[in-house]
Short mmCIF file of C-alpha atoms in Angstrom, two decimals:
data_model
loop_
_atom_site.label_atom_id
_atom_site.label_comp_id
_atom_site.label_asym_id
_atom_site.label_seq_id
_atom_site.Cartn_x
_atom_site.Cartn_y
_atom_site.Cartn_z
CA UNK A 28 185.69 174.68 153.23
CA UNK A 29 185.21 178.19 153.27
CA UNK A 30 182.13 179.96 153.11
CA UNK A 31 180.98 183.88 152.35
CA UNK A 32 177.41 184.92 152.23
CA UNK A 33 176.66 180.87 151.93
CA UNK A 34 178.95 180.75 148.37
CA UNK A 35 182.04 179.04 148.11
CA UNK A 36 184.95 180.85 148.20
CA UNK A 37 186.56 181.11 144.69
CA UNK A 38 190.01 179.54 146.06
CA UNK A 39 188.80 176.70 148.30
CA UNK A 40 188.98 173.48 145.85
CA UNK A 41 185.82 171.66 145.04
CA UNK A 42 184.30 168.60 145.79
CA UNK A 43 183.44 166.30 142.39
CA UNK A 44 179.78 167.54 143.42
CA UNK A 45 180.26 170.60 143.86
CA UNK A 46 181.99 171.03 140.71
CA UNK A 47 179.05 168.70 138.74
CA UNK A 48 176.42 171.41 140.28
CA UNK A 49 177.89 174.21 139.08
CA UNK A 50 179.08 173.48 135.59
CA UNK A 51 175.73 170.75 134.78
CA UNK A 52 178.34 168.20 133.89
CA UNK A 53 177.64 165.01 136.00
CA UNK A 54 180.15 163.34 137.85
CA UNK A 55 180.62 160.50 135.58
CA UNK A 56 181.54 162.76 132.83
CA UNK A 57 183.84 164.69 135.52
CA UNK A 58 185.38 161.25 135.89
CA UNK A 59 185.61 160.41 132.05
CA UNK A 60 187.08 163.31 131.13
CA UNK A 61 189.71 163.30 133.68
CA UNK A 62 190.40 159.58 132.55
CA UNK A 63 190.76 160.56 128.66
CA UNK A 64 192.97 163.44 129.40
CA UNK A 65 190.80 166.27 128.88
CA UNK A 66 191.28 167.86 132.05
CA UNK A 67 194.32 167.40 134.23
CA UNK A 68 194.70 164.65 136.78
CA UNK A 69 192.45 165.98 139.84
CA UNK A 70 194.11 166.57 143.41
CA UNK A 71 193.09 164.61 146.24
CA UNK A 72 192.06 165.23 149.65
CA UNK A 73 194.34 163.64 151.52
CA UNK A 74 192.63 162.47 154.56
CA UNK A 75 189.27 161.05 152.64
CA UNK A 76 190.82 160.11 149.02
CA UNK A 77 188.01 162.33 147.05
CA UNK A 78 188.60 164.67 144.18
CA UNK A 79 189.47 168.48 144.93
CA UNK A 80 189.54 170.40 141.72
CA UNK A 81 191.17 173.44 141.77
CA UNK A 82 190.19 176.71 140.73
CA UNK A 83 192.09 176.37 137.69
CA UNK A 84 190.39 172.95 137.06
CA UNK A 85 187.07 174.26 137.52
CA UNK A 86 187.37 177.20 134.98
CA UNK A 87 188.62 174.92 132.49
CA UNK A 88 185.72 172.84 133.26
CA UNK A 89 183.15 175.11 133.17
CA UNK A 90 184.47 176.38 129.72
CA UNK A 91 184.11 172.24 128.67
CA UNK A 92 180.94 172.32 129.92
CA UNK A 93 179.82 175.02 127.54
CA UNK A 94 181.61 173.36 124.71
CA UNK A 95 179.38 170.50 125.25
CA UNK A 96 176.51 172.60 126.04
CA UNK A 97 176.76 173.13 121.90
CA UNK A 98 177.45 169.85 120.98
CA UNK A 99 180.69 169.87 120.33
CA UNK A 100 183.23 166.62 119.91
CA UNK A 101 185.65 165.43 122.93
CA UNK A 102 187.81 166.22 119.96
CA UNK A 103 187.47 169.47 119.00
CA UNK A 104 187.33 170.14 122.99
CA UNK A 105 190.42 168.47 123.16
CA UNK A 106 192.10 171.17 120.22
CA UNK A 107 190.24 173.52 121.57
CA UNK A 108 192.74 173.50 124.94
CA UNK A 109 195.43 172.66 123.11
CA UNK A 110 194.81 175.97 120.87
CA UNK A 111 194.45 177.93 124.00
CA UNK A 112 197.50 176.72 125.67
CA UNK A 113 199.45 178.15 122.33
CA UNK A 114 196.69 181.55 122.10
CA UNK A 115 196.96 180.34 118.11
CA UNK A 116 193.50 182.30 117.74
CA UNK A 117 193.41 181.70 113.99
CA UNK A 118 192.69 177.69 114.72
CA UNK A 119 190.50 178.64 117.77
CA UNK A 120 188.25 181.21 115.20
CA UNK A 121 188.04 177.99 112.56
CA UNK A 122 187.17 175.83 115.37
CA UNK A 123 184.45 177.90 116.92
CA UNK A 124 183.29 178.58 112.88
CA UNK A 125 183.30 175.14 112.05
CA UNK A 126 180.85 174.30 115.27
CA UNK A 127 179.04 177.01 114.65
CA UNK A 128 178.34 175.82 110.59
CA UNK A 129 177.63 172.29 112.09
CA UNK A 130 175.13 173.90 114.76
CA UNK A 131 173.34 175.77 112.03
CA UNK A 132 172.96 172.69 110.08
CA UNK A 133 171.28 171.04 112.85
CA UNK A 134 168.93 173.72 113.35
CA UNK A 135 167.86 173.21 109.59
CA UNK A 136 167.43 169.91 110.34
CA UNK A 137 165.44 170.69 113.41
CA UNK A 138 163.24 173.29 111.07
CA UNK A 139 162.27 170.38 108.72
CA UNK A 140 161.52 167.81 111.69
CA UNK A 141 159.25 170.60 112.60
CA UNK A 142 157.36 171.28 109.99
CA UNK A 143 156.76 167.59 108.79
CA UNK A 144 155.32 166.79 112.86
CA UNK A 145 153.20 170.69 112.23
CA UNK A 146 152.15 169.27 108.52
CA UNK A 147 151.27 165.89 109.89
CA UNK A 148 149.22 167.11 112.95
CA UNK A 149 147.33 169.59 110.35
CA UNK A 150 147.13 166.52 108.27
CA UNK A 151 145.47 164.29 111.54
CA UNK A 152 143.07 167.19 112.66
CA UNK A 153 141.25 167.70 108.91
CA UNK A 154 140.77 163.65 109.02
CA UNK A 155 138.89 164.29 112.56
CA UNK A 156 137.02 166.74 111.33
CA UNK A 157 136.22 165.48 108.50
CA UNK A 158 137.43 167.84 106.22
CA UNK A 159 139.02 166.01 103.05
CA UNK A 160 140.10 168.79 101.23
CA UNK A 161 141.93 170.12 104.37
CA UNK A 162 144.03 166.97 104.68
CA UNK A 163 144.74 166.10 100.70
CA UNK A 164 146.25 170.05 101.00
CA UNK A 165 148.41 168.49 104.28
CA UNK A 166 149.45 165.28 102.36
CA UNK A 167 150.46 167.13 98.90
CA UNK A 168 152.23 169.73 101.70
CA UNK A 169 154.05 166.75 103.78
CA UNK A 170 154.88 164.75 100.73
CA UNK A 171 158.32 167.35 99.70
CA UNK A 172 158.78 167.83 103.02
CA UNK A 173 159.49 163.55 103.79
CA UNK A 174 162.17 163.79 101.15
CA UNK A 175 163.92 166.49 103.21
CA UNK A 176 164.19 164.30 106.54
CA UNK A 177 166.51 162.12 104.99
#
């Protein structure tokens, strides 16, 4: 292995660890997604057995591991290589759009979950103190709010 200014030389290929450290994928999921077919079969070291990706491998996985960073399916991953292989950027723009729709919906999601737990600590402090009119303003705020969470 070859080392400059204690990095890893951009050529020398990786161990599975090194490669789970620096992309934040473990190395079961390094594992799975070589099994499924998302990334190419790995070399091998030939003395010891273990994985070696490849530079190539290793950009390809750090792009996965954004891709999954945003929640996005093993299947739209999957196109999304596929897509890239062919540069057919009008699939790769609806892809990316279509994540990023199903991202903002999840946010929205997130914004209700938020303000139903904000309404429902509001409505838990006025019953400490005491303060009825405090929490029957919480309860007739949380009440609309419980439909949304569903």
């Amino acid at each position: 292995m070859t080392y400059r200014s204690g990095a890893v030389d951009d050529a020398t290929p990786l161990t599975i660890q090194q490669v789970s450290r620096r992309t934040g994928l473990s190395e079961p999921t390094l594992r799975y997604y070589e099994k499924i077919g998302l990334i190419g079969t790995v070399g091998r070291d030939e003395s010891s057995g273990h994985r070696r990706y490849s530079p190539a491998a290793v950009e390809t996985i750090e792009a996965l591991s954004c891709l999954r960073s945003t929640g996005m399916s093993v299947r739209d991953m999957r196109a999304y290589l596929a897509h890239l292989d062919t540069g057919d950027a009008p699939r790769l723009r609806e892809l990316f759009q279509d994540n990023a729709e199903r991202v903002a919906e999840e946010i929205e999601r997130m914004r209700i979950r938020l303000r139903y737990l904000q309404l429902k600590a509001d409505l838990w402090a006025a019953r400490e103190r005491g303060d009825t009119a405090a929490e029957q303003r919480a309860v007739a705020e949380v009440t609309p709010v419980i439909a949304d969470l569903r």
